[in-house]
mmCIF file of C-alpha atoms in Angstrom:
data_model
loop_
_atom_site.group_PDB
_atom_site.id
_atom_site.type_symbol
_atom_site.label_atom_id
_atom_site.label_comp_id
_atom_site.label_asym_id
_atom_site.label_seq_id
_atom_site.Cartn_x
_atom_site.Cartn_y
_atom_site.Cartn_z
ATOM 1 C CA MET A 1 0.000 0.000 0.000
ATOM 2 C CA VAL A 2 2.250 2.771 -1.256
ATOM 3 C CA GLY A 3 1.744 6.160 0.402
ATOM 4 C CA ALA A 4 -1.100 4.862 2.603
ATOM 5 C CA GLY A 5 -2.675 7.352 4.952
ATOM 6 C CA ARG A 6 -1.872 6.767 8.589
ATOM 7 C CA ILE A 7 -5.466 7.399 9.731
ATOM 8 C CA VAL A 8 -6.681 4.528 7.545
ATOM 9 C CA VAL A 9 -3.912 2.285 8.814
ATOM 10 C CA ALA A 10 -4.752 3.117 12.419
ATOM 11 C CA MET A 11 -8.275 1.863 11.789
ATOM 12 C CA LEU A 12 -6.995 -1.317 10.139
ATOM 13 C CA VAL A 13 -4.297 -2.057 12.700
ATOM 14 C CA ALA A 14 -6.568 -2.366 15.692
ATOM 15 C CA VAL A 15 -4.667 -5.036 17.578
ATOM 16 C CA LEU A 16 -1.453 -5.092 19.591
ATOM 17 C CA GLY A 17 1.826 -6.396 18.208
ATOM 18 C CA ALA A 18 2.663 -10.061 18.500
ATOM 19 C CA GLY A 19 4.420 -11.205 21.614
ATOM 20 C CA VAL A 20 8.063 -12.235 21.385
ATOM 21 C CA GLY A 21 8.772 -15.865 22.134
ATOM 22 C CA GLN A 22 11.900 -16.825 24.021
ATOM 23 C CA GLY A 23 12.758 -20.144 22.402
ATOM 24 C CA THR A 24 13.673 -21.489 18.997
ATOM 25 C CA ALA A 25 11.083 -23.312 16.909
ATOM 26 C CA THR A 26 11.687 -26.155 14.510
ATOM 27 C CA ALA A 27 9.877 -26.641 11.246
ATOM 28 C CA ASP A 28 7.823 -29.573 12.517
ATOM 29 C CA ALA A 29 6.379 -27.634 15.465
ATOM 30 C CA PRO A 30 2.626 -27.036 15.022
ATOM 31 C CA ALA A 31 1.291 -23.500 14.814
ATOM 32 C CA ALA A 32 -1.706 -22.455 16.902
ATOM 33 C CA GLU A 33 -4.909 -22.149 14.861
ATOM 34 C CA PRO A 34 -7.455 -19.500 15.848
ATOM 35 C CA PHE A 35 -11.110 -19.922 14.972
ATOM 36 C CA GLY A 36 -11.723 -18.847 11.387
ATOM 37 C CA THR A 37 -10.827 -19.653 7.804
ATOM 38 C CA TRP A 38 -7.510 -19.017 6.077
ATOM 39 C CA THR A 39 -7.361 -17.902 2.443
ATOM 40 C CA GLY A 40 -4.296 -17.602 0.244
ATOM 41 C CA THR A 41 -3.801 -13.973 -0.830
ATOM 42 C CA TRP A 42 -0.304 -13.983 -2.380
ATOM 43 C CA GLU A 43 2.225 -16.509 -3.658
ATOM 44 C CA ALA A 44 5.684 -16.733 -5.204
ATOM 45 C CA ALA A 45 6.709 -20.214 -6.331
ATOM 46 C CA PRO A 46 10.364 -21.111 -5.582
ATOM 47 C CA SER A 47 12.296 -21.086 -8.850
ATOM 48 C CA GLY A 48 15.870 -21.826 -7.794
ATOM 49 C CA THR A 49 18.639 -20.768 -5.438
ATOM 50 C CA ALA A 50 21.024 -17.864 -5.036
ATOM 51 C CA PRO A 51 24.063 -17.405 -2.794
ATOM 52 C CA ALA A 52 23.122 -16.856 0.843
ATOM 53 C CA ARG A 53 23.535 -13.396 2.361
ATOM 54 C CA PRO A 54 24.676 -14.234 5.915
ATOM 55 C CA GLY A 55 24.065 -11.409 8.359
ATOM 56 C CA ALA A 56 21.750 -9.554 5.979
ATOM 57 C CA SER A 57 18.148 -8.516 6.433
ATOM 58 C CA LEU A 58 16.016 -9.119 3.329
ATOM 59 C CA ARG A 59 12.838 -7.029 2.963
ATOM 60 C CA ASN A 60 10.379 -8.505 0.468
ATOM 61 C CA VAL A 61 7.541 -6.388 -0.931
ATOM 62 C CA VAL A 62 4.461 -8.495 -1.687
ATOM 63 C CA HIS A 63 1.167 -7.250 -3.144
ATOM 64 C CA LEU A 64 -1.867 -8.940 -1.605
ATOM 65 C CA SER A 65 -5.085 -9.707 -3.441
ATOM 66 C CA VAL A 66 -7.633 -10.008 -0.612
ATOM 67 C CA GLY A 67 -7.387 -8.666 2.920
ATOM 68 C CA GLY A 68 -8.259 -10.180 6.279
ATOM 69 C CA SER A 69 -8.291 -9.763 10.035
ATOM 70 C CA ALA A 70 -4.902 -11.434 10.557
ATOM 71 C CA THR A 71 -2.040 -12.808 8.481
ATOM 72 C CA ARG A 72 0.452 -15.628 8.403
ATOM 73 C CA VAL A 73 3.461 -16.142 6.154
ATOM 74 C CA ARG A 74 4.891 -19.138 4.342
ATOM 75 C CA LEU A 75 8.673 -19.415 4.346
ATOM 76 C CA THR A 76 10.775 -21.866 2.394
ATOM 77 C CA ASN A 77 14.028 -23.761 2.363
ATOM 78 C CA ARG A 78 12.615 -26.102 -0.271
ATOM 79 C CA LEU A 79 15.598 -25.953 -2.623
ATOM 80 C CA GLY A 80 18.265 -25.436 0.037
ATOM 81 C CA THR A 81 20.929 -27.957 0.962
ATOM 82 C CA ALA A 82 21.417 -27.124 4.660
ATOM 83 C CA PRO A 83 19.185 -26.105 7.578
ATOM 84 C CA LEU A 84 18.063 -22.466 7.282
ATOM 85 C CA ARG A 85 18.238 -20.463 10.493
ATOM 86 C CA LEU A 86 16.139 -17.318 10.757
ATOM 87 C CA ASP A 87 16.511 -15.307 13.942
ATOM 88 C CA ALA A 88 14.024 -12.557 13.056
ATOM 89 C CA VAL A 89 10.981 -12.397 10.790
ATOM 90 C CA THR A 90 8.566 -9.458 10.667
ATOM 91 C CA VAL A 91 5.590 -8.265 8.654
ATOM 92 C CA ALA A 92 4.312 -4.725 8.234
ATOM 93 C CA LEU A 93 2.191 -2.669 5.906
ATOM 94 C CA ARG A 94 4.327 -0.746 3.446
ATOM 95 C CA GLU A 95 4.248 3.036 3.351
ATOM 96 C CA ASP A 96 6.725 3.597 0.505
ATOM 97 C CA GLY A 97 9.906 1.910 -0.720
ATOM 98 C CA PRO A 98 11.300 -0.134 2.198
ATOM 99 C CA ASP A 99 9.553 2.063 4.809
ATOM 100 C CA ALA A 100 6.854 0.494 7.000
ATOM 101 C CA VAL A 101 3.667 2.200 8.112
ATOM 102 C CA PRO A 102 4.214 3.276 11.745
ATOM 103 C CA GLY A 103 2.213 1.115 14.115
ATOM 104 C CA SER A 104 1.926 -1.821 11.716
ATOM 105 C CA MET A 105 5.200 -3.670 12.435
ATOM 106 C CA ARG A 106 4.653 -7.168 13.857
ATOM 107 C CA VAL A 107 7.052 -9.890 14.960
ATOM 108 C CA VAL A 108 6.341 -13.241 13.305
ATOM 109 C CA THR A 109 6.593 -16.295 15.545
ATOM 110 C CA PHE A 110 6.789 -20.038 15.030
ATOM 111 C CA ALA A 111 5.210 -22.193 17.746
ATOM 112 C CA GLY A 112 5.537 -19.083 19.918
ATOM 113 C CA ALA A 113 9.263 -18.526 19.233
ATOM 114 C CA ARG A 114 10.765 -15.694 17.203
ATOM 115 C CA THR A 115 13.650 -17.796 15.845
ATOM 116 C CA VAL A 116 13.273 -20.870 13.685
ATOM 117 C CA THR A 117 15.325 -23.428 11.788
ATOM 118 C CA ILE A 118 13.832 -24.826 8.583
ATOM 119 C CA PRO A 119 15.366 -28.120 7.406
ATOM 120 C CA ALA A 120 16.560 -28.407 3.827
ATOM 121 C CA GLY A 121 13.777 -29.348 1.456
ATOM 122 C CA GLN A 122 10.965 -28.033 3.621
ATOM 123 C CA ASP A 123 8.473 -25.163 3.821
ATOM 124 C CA LEU A 124 7.051 -23.655 7.006
ATOM 125 C CA VAL A 125 3.895 -21.737 7.909
ATOM 126 C CA SER A 126 4.138 -19.175 10.715
ATOM 127 C CA ASP A 127 1.860 -18.653 13.670
ATOM 128 C CA PRO A 128 -1.056 -16.274 13.080
ATOM 129 C CA VAL A 129 0.099 -12.655 13.150
ATOM 130 C CA PRO A 130 -2.339 -10.085 14.637
ATOM 131 C CA LEU A 131 -2.177 -7.656 11.744
ATOM 132 C CA ALA A 132 -5.308 -6.732 9.819
ATOM 133 C CA VAL A 133 -4.598 -6.021 6.159
ATOM 134 C CA PRO A 134 -6.826 -4.403 3.508
ATOM 135 C CA ASP A 135 -7.453 -5.654 -0.003
ATOM 136 C CA SER A 136 -4.647 -4.874 -2.483
ATOM 137 C CA ALA A 137 -2.189 -3.922 0.268
ATOM 138 C CA ASP A 138 1.576 -3.991 -0.077
ATOM 139 C CA LEU A 139 3.071 -6.043 2.754
ATOM 140 C CA LEU A 140 6.709 -6.051 3.864
ATOM 141 C CA VAL A 141 7.969 -9.522 4.817
ATOM 142 C CA THR A 142 11.460 -9.195 6.280
ATOM 143 C CA VAL A 143 13.825 -11.982 7.336
ATOM 144 C CA HIS A 144 17.239 -11.833 8.997
ATOM 145 C CA THR A 145 19.656 -14.696 8.333
ATOM 146 C CA PRO A 146 22.508 -14.675 10.880
ATOM 147 C CA ASP A 147 24.521 -17.514 9.365
ATOM 148 C CA ASP A 148 25.546 -18.926 6.007
ATOM 149 C CA SER A 149 22.849 -21.548 5.568
ATOM 150 C CA GLY A 150 23.889 -22.504 2.060
ATOM 151 C CA PRO A 151 21.992 -21.709 -1.140
ATOM 152 C CA ALA A 152 18.985 -19.459 -0.551
ATOM 153 C CA THR A 153 15.659 -20.546 -2.042
ATOM 154 C CA TYR A 154 14.213 -17.640 -3.996
ATOM 155 C CA HIS A 155 11.871 -16.550 -6.753
ATOM 156 C CA ARG A 156 14.182 -14.956 -9.273
ATOM 157 C CA ALA A 157 11.930 -12.883 -11.543
ATOM 158 C CA ALA A 158 9.789 -10.982 -9.056
ATOM 159 C CA GLY A 159 9.039 -7.977 -11.261
ATOM 160 C CA GLN A 160 9.182 -6.094 -7.970
ATOM 161 C CA THR A 161 11.900 -4.035 -6.283
ATOM 162 C CA ASN A 162 12.851 -5.578 -2.942
ATOM 163 C CA TYR A 163 15.427 -4.432 -0.416
ATOM 164 C CA LEU A 164 18.480 -5.655 1.475
ATOM 165 C CA ALA A 165 20.245 -4.299 4.543
ATOM 166 C CA PRO A 166 23.720 -5.836 4.204
ATOM 167 C CA SER A 167 24.473 -6.389 7.889
ATOM 168 C CA GLY A 168 22.660 -6.568 11.174
ATOM 169 C CA ASP A 169 19.169 -7.461 12.263
ATOM 170 C CA ARG A 170 17.063 -4.656 10.791
ATOM 171 C CA ALA A 171 13.921 -6.742 10.470
ATOM 172 C CA ALA A 172 11.928 -4.541 12.874
ATOM 173 C CA ASP A 173 13.053 -1.204 11.388
ATOM 174 C CA ILE A 174 10.170 1.111 10.525
ATOM 175 C CA ASP A 175 12.512 3.474 8.703
ATOM 176 C CA GLY A 176 13.947 1.658 5.694
ATOM 177 C CA SER A 177 17.109 3.766 5.403
ATOM 178 C CA ALA A 178 19.322 0.765 6.287
ATOM 179 C CA TYR A 179 18.050 -1.016 3.172
ATOM 180 C CA ARG A 180 20.558 0.451 0.756
ATOM 181 C CA THR A 181 20.680 -2.436 -1.740
ATOM 182 C CA THR A 182 17.881 -3.497 -4.056
ATOM 183 C CA THR A 183 17.053 -6.805 -5.707
ATOM 184 C CA THR A 184 14.340 -7.911 -8.117
ATOM 185 C CA SER A 185 13.953 -11.345 -6.500
ATOM 186 C CA TRP A 186 11.905 -12.569 -3.536
ATOM 187 C CA TYR A 187 13.954 -14.438 -0.920
ATOM 188 C CA TYR A 188 12.647 -17.191 1.380
ATOM 189 C CA VAL A 189 9.003 -16.060 1.314
ATOM 190 C CA THR A 190 6.611 -18.195 -0.716
ATOM 191 C CA GLY A 191 3.155 -17.155 0.431
ATOM 192 C CA VAL A 192 0.836 -15.069 2.588
ATOM 193 C CA ASP A 193 -2.516 -16.192 3.971
ATOM 194 C CA VAL A 194 -5.197 -14.022 5.566
ATOM 195 C CA LEU A 195 -7.839 -14.868 8.140
ATOM 196 C CA ASP A 196 -11.553 -14.508 7.385
ATOM 197 C CA ALA A 197 -11.093 -12.796 4.028
ATOM 198 C CA PRO A 198 -14.166 -11.414 2.249
ATOM 199 C CA ALA A 199 -13.811 -14.240 -0.273
ATOM 200 C CA ALA A 200 -14.950 -17.773 -0.994
ATOM 201 C CA GLY A 201 -11.424 -19.132 -1.332
ATOM 202 C CA SER A 202 -8.578 -18.665 -3.783
ATOM 203 C CA VAL A 203 -7.577 -19.404 -7.368
ATOM 204 C CA VAL A 204 -4.057 -20.523 -8.314
ATOM 205 C CA THR A 205 -2.578 -19.561 -11.687
ATOM 206 C CA LEU A 206 0.005 -22.210 -12.591
ATOM 207 C CA GLY A 207 2.347 -21.253 -15.384
ATOM 208 C CA ASP A 208 5.631 -19.920 -16.725
ATOM 209 C CA SER A 209 6.980 -16.440 -17.529
ATOM 210 C CA LEU A 210 3.698 -15.414 -19.138
ATOM 211 C CA THR A 211 2.056 -15.804 -15.724
ATOM 212 C CA ASP A 212 5.135 -14.630 -13.806
ATOM 213 C CA GLY A 213 4.728 -11.273 -15.557
ATOM 214 C CA ASN A 214 7.726 -10.988 -17.892
ATOM 215 C CA GLY A 215 7.192 -8.042 -20.201
ATOM 216 C CA SER A 216 4.904 -6.113 -17.852
ATOM 217 C CA THR A 217 5.965 -2.955 -16.000
ATOM 218 C CA ARG A 218 8.079 -3.548 -12.917
ATOM 219 C CA ASP A 219 6.585 -2.488 -9.562
ATOM 220 C CA ALA A 220 3.192 -1.857 -11.161
ATOM 221 C CA ASN A 221 1.468 -5.212 -10.452
ATOM 222 C CA HIS A 222 0.337 -5.530 -14.054
ATOM 223 C CA ARG A 223 0.775 -9.293 -14.404
ATOM 224 C CA TRP A 224 -2.374 -10.934 -15.718
ATOM 225 C CA PRO A 225 -3.129 -12.593 -12.341
ATOM 226 C CA ASP A 226 -2.988 -9.108 -10.752
ATOM 227 C CA ARG A 227 -5.545 -7.857 -13.271
ATOM 228 C CA LEU A 228 -7.657 -10.948 -12.564
ATOM 229 C CA ALA A 229 -7.581 -10.050 -8.855
ATOM 230 C CA GLU A 230 -8.815 -6.555 -9.708
ATOM 231 C CA ARG A 231 -11.750 -8.011 -11.645
ATOM 232 C CA LEU A 232 -12.597 -10.464 -8.870
ATOM 233 C CA ALA A 233 -12.566 -7.628 -6.324
ATOM 234 C CA ALA A 234 -15.771 -6.284 -7.855
ATOM 235 C CA LEU A 235 -17.676 -9.481 -7.071
ATOM 236 C CA PRO A 236 -19.660 -10.102 -3.887
ATOM 237 C CA ALA A 237 -17.717 -11.880 -1.158
ATOM 238 C CA TYR A 238 -19.425 -15.232 -1.694
ATOM 239 C CA ARG A 239 -18.086 -15.308 -5.287
ATOM 240 C CA ARG A 240 -14.772 -13.529 -4.849
ATOM 241 C CA LEU A 241 -11.424 -15.360 -4.860
ATOM 242 C CA GLY A 242 -7.953 -14.497 -3.661
ATOM 243 C CA VAL A 243 -5.352 -14.907 -6.411
ATOM 244 C CA LEU A 244 -2.143 -16.914 -6.034
ATOM 245 C CA ASN A 245 0.467 -16.513 -8.783
ATOM 246 C CA ALA A 246 2.381 -19.779 -9.208
ATOM 247 C CA GLY A 247 4.180 -18.702 -12.383
ATOM 248 C CA ILE A 248 7.909 -19.359 -12.792
ATOM 249 C CA SER A 249 9.836 -17.805 -15.664
ATOM 250 C CA GLY A 250 11.365 -20.568 -17.770
ATOM 251 C CA ASN A 251 9.221 -23.285 -16.197
ATOM 252 C CA ARG A 252 7.995 -26.277 -18.175
ATOM 253 C CA LEU A 253 5.034 -28.578 -17.776
ATOM 254 C CA LEU A 254 6.720 -31.874 -18.633
ATOM 255 C CA ARG A 255 10.293 -31.636 -17.393
ATOM 256 C CA GLU A 256 12.526 -29.710 -15.011
ATOM 257 C CA ASN A 257 13.996 -26.543 -16.491
ATOM 258 C CA VAL A 258 13.809 -23.458 -14.289
ATOM 259 C CA GLY A 259 12.350 -24.917 -11.135
ATOM 260 C CA PRO A 260 10.685 -28.319 -10.942
ATOM 261 C CA SER A 261 8.229 -29.168 -13.716
ATOM 262 C CA GLY A 262 4.637 -28.059 -13.418
ATOM 263 C CA LEU A 263 3.618 -31.611 -12.588
ATOM 264 C CA ALA A 264 6.362 -32.042 -9.980
ATOM 265 C CA ARG A 265 5.528 -28.820 -8.122
ATOM 266 C CA LEU A 266 1.754 -29.098 -8.336
ATOM 267 C CA ASP A 267 1.219 -30.140 -4.717
ATOM 268 C CA ALA A 268 3.574 -27.599 -3.150
ATOM 269 C CA ASP A 269 2.625 -24.640 -5.332
ATOM 270 C CA ALA A 270 -1.097 -25.252 -5.823
ATOM 271 C CA LEU A 271 -2.916 -28.119 -4.154
ATOM 272 C CA SER A 272 -1.604 -27.528 -0.625
ATOM 273 C CA ARG A 273 -2.246 -23.760 -0.566
ATOM 274 C CA SER A 274 -4.922 -22.311 1.705
ATOM 275 C CA GLY A 275 -8.513 -22.244 0.491
ATOM 276 C CA VAL A 276 -7.810 -23.203 -3.126
ATOM 277 C CA ARG A 277 -11.021 -23.750 -5.085
ATOM 278 C CA VAL A 278 -9.858 -23.304 -8.701
ATOM 279 C CA LEU A 279 -6.659 -23.837 -10.687
ATOM 280 C CA ILE A 280 -5.955 -22.111 -14.020
ATOM 281 C CA VAL A 281 -3.229 -23.839 -16.048
ATOM 282 C CA LEU A 282 -1.282 -21.905 -18.700
ATOM 283 C CA GLU A 283 1.828 -23.965 -19.227
ATOM 284 C CA GLY A 284 3.528 -25.804 -22.068
ATOM 285 C CA ILE A 285 4.966 -23.184 -24.409
ATOM 286 C CA ASN A 286 8.498 -23.653 -23.005
ATOM 287 C CA ASP A 287 8.218 -27.403 -23.616
ATOM 288 C CA ILE A 288 7.449 -26.663 -27.277
ATOM 289 C CA ASN A 289 9.845 -23.749 -27.714
ATOM 290 C CA GLY A 290 12.762 -24.940 -25.568
ATOM 291 C CA THR A 291 15.769 -27.145 -26.174
ATOM 292 C CA PRO A 292 15.228 -30.057 -26.184
ATOM 293 C CA ASN A 293 11.646 -29.512 -27.210
ATOM 294 C CA ALA A 294 8.575 -31.687 -26.791
ATOM 295 C CA THR A 295 7.181 -32.856 -30.126
ATOM 296 C CA ASP A 296 4.389 -35.250 -29.127
ATOM 297 C CA PRO A 297 1.009 -33.615 -28.383
ATOM 298 C CA ALA A 298 -0.044 -36.810 -26.599
ATOM 299 C CA ALA A 299 2.536 -36.100 -23.873
ATOM 300 C CA PHE A 300 0.759 -32.825 -23.107
ATOM 301 C CA GLU A 301 -2.635 -34.532 -23.085
ATOM 302 C CA ASP A 302 -1.404 -37.129 -20.588
ATOM 303 C CA ALA A 303 0.139 -34.428 -18.398
ATOM 304 C CA TYR A 304 -3.028 -32.329 -18.352
ATOM 305 C CA ARG A 305 -5.126 -35.383 -17.485
ATOM 306 C CA THR A 306 -2.767 -36.257 -14.629
ATOM 307 C CA LEU A 307 -2.822 -32.704 -13.320
ATOM 308 C CA VAL A 308 -6.627 -32.530 -13.402
ATOM 309 C CA THR A 309 -7.015 -35.915 -11.713
ATOM 310 C CA ARG A 310 -4.731 -34.831 -8.876
ATOM 311 C CA ALA A 311 -6.526 -31.516 -8.464
ATOM 312 C CA HIS A 312 -9.945 -33.175 -8.445
ATOM 313 C CA ALA A 313 -8.772 -35.451 -5.645
ATOM 314 C CA HIS A 314 -8.469 -32.259 -3.569
ATOM 315 C CA GLY A 315 -11.846 -30.933 -4.669
ATOM 316 C CA ILE A 316 -10.238 -28.298 -6.906
ATOM 317 C CA ARG A 317 -11.716 -27.350 -10.282
ATOM 318 C CA VAL A 318 -9.282 -26.875 -13.187
ATOM 319 C CA ILE A 319 -9.529 -24.358 -16.025
ATOM 320 C CA GLY A 320 -7.335 -25.084 -19.051
ATOM 321 C CA ALA A 321 -5.850 -22.119 -20.942
ATOM 322 C CA THR A 322 -4.813 -22.383 -24.583
ATOM 323 C CA LEU A 323 -1.150 -21.736 -25.370
ATOM 324 C CA THR A 324 -0.535 -18.249 -26.753
ATOM 325 C CA PRO A 325 1.206 -17.347 -30.051
ATOM 326 C CA TYR A 326 4.926 -16.772 -30.380
ATOM 327 C CA GLY A 327 5.528 -16.237 -34.098
ATOM 328 C CA GLY A 328 8.713 -14.233 -34.600
ATOM 329 C CA ALA A 329 10.288 -15.395 -31.334
ATOM 330 C CA GLY A 330 13.746 -16.925 -31.360
ATOM 331 C CA ASN A 331 13.018 -20.652 -31.596
ATOM 332 C CA PHE A 332 9.801 -20.463 -33.584
ATOM 333 C CA THR A 333 9.458 -23.028 -36.395
ATOM 334 C CA ALA A 334 6.542 -24.334 -38.414
ATOM 335 C CA ALA A 335 6.976 -27.782 -36.851
ATOM 336 C CA ARG A 336 6.784 -26.382 -33.320
ATOM 337 C CA GLU A 337 3.798 -24.272 -34.258
ATOM 338 C CA ALA A 338 2.038 -27.432 -35.449
ATOM 339 C CA VAL A 339 2.513 -28.952 -31.985
ATOM 340 C CA ARG A 340 1.082 -25.834 -30.322
ATOM 341 C CA GLN A 341 -1.955 -25.939 -32.570
ATOM 342 C CA LYS A 342 -2.616 -29.608 -31.805
ATOM 343 C CA VAL A 343 -2.277 -29.016 -28.066
ATOM 344 C CA ASN A 344 -4.708 -26.109 -28.325
ATOM 345 C CA VAL A 345 -7.227 -28.260 -30.188
ATOM 346 C CA PHE A 346 -7.143 -30.670 -27.245
ATOM 347 C CA ILE A 347 -7.554 -27.868 -24.687
ATOM 348 C CA ARG A 348 -10.375 -26.169 -26.611
ATOM 349 C CA GLY A 349 -12.173 -29.489 -26.791
ATOM 350 C CA GLY A 350 -12.436 -29.473 -23.012
ATOM 351 C CA GLY A 351 -10.601 -32.743 -22.462
ATOM 352 C CA PRO A 352 -10.419 -33.382 -18.726
ATOM 353 C CA PHE A 353 -10.875 -29.715 -17.777
ATOM 354 C CA ASP A 354 -13.818 -28.215 -15.906
ATOM 355 C CA GLY A 355 -13.621 -25.130 -18.123
ATOM 356 C CA VAL A 356 -11.508 -23.511 -20.818
ATOM 357 C CA VAL A 357 -10.217 -19.979 -21.395
ATOM 358 C CA ASP A 358 -9.053 -19.368 -24.959
ATOM 359 C CA LEU A 359 -6.113 -17.025 -24.368
ATOM 360 C CA ASP A 360 -4.746 -17.750 -27.835
ATOM 361 C CA ALA A 361 -7.887 -16.292 -29.407
ATOM 362 C CA ALA A 362 -7.787 -13.294 -27.063
ATOM 363 C CA VAL A 363 -4.310 -12.080 -28.046
ATOM 364 C CA ARG A 364 -3.454 -13.382 -31.536
ATOM 365 C CA ASP A 365 -3.156 -11.073 -34.510
ATOM 366 C CA PRO A 366 -6.110 -11.737 -36.850
ATOM 367 C CA ALA A 367 -3.903 -10.904 -39.839
ATOM 368 C CA GLN A 368 -1.282 -13.497 -38.854
ATOM 369 C CA PRO A 369 -2.593 -15.761 -36.085
ATOM 370 C CA GLN A 370 0.803 -17.270 -35.314
ATOM 371 C CA TRP A 371 1.818 -13.868 -33.941
ATOM 372 C CA ILE A 372 0.741 -11.809 -30.930
ATOM 373 C CA MET A 373 -1.297 -8.731 -31.789
ATOM 374 C CA PRO A 374 1.249 -5.853 -32.015
ATOM 375 C CA GLY A 375 -0.388 -3.791 -29.267
ATOM 376 C CA TYR A 376 -0.098 -6.735 -26.850
ATOM 377 C CA ASP A 377 3.492 -7.695 -27.709
ATOM 378 C CA SER A 378 6.217 -6.713 -25.208
ATOM 379 C CA GLY A 379 8.665 -6.628 -28.126
ATOM 380 C CA ASP A 380 10.106 -10.155 -28.077
ATOM 381 C CA HIS A 381 7.047 -11.756 -29.740
ATOM 382 C CA LEU A 382 6.578 -14.160 -26.814
ATOM 383 C CA HIS A 383 5.782 -12.096 -23.720
ATOM 384 C CA PHE A 384 3.055 -9.549 -23.188
ATOM 385 C CA SER A 385 2.942 -5.819 -22.559
ATOM 386 C CA ASP A 386 0.693 -4.379 -19.859
ATOM 387 C CA ALA A 387 -2.102 -4.193 -22.442
ATOM 388 C CA GLY A 388 -1.533 -7.813 -23.384
ATOM 389 C CA MET A 389 -1.606 -8.858 -19.732
ATOM 390 C CA ARG A 390 -4.925 -7.081 -19.345
ATOM 391 C CA ALA A 391 -6.296 -8.863 -22.414
ATOM 392 C CA LEU A 392 -5.311 -12.249 -20.950
ATOM 393 C CA ALA A 393 -7.044 -11.540 -17.656
ATOM 394 C CA ASP A 394 -10.105 -10.046 -19.298
ATOM 395 C CA ALA A 395 -10.561 -13.223 -21.338
ATOM 396 C CA VAL A 396 -11.302 -15.208 -18.174
ATOM 397 C CA ASP A 397 -15.053 -15.726 -17.755
ATOM 398 C CA LEU A 398 -15.631 -14.915 -14.077
ATOM 399 C CA THR A 399 -18.977 -16.704 -14.125
ATOM 400 C CA ALA A 400 -17.311 -19.911 -15.295
ATOM 401 C CA LEU A 401 -14.415 -19.363 -12.909
ATOM 402 C CA THR A 402 -16.678 -18.983 -9.893
ATOM 403 C CA SER A 403 -19.536 -21.291 -10.879
ATOM 404 C CA GLY A 404 -20.796 -23.358 -7.975
ATOM 405 C CA THR A 405 -19.347 -20.674 -5.760
ATOM 406 C CA ARG A 406 -21.299 -21.025 -2.546
ATOM 407 C CA TRP A 407 -18.633 -23.400 -1.332
ATOM 408 C CA ILE A 408 -18.833 -24.938 2.098
ATOM 409 C CA ARG A 409 -15.427 -24.525 3.691
#
């Protein structure tokens, strides 16, 4: 929430700060659950690792979709190789840049303790944090890592300026002046949930760089899932959904590339998230366009069927999205285009999906359908401009997305 008025924040932040625990939690310690329902409001899927920054404080800026009466954060050491020790984690509403709104800073605890060690290969959900947040707020999630815990799990292409204080525990700083270094990646944080959101659950958008937001304006929250969240915000609470962006730039559906494959990460990045009711799948173009490339449309059909079967086992509906054009992009060939067209025929036919959104039809150039419409093209003939991102989101039929929406949770 950039430049938020302090009077509004004072009304939203109506509870005292979290108490400070005296011990150290471990990742298998259970968190206390208050009465109420948790909904996923923001996500960043782990895409790889970067060198650790021992002694640094990392301040992540995350843009929420729906608000709630309390928050909790999801932290990750999923791709790390050694136990990750965090000796301070905080959340606060953002005023501007790395500055927090006065009065909104909260200590995050884990089984009542302010320090925690997350084993390699694991994720962790915090205790509930008594911080009310509004819809579309910017939240600061800050972690301090005292030691070199090996490779840091991160989301590389955040499309968001984040901040680093190179030394010392500055996690509780309201004034962000110590955060003199910037990064465009999110470190260690993989999700935010809110309590008793004015929503019926959440929708996960599983995909690659097209969903991750490549080509859209940095720091503007113009990815197509952000625009989808704006559209959903106009719906009544019983039909509204929080939006979780599980896009990873360079990701593939069928095999590991950047991050685990879409199939391999489905549980961690989609099915296990809080309050998920619907999954939108836009993934496969990197399998067709990459090296080595997938040439058998049947492999995609099998993968989509597997994905839908697994989602249905969790009571989650799946919307299939057609693969968008990329004529003129670096690896484009007629043979690869033929594979894309066959995959899209399968998706348009419904296959195993509960619904279909024809993103290809929404953004292709009528004069040359293998290409993106010029006004939607970011310039590389693969990714989308802000206008193109809006067109993708606007193609989603909200009635179909939220059909059967009076869910019992």
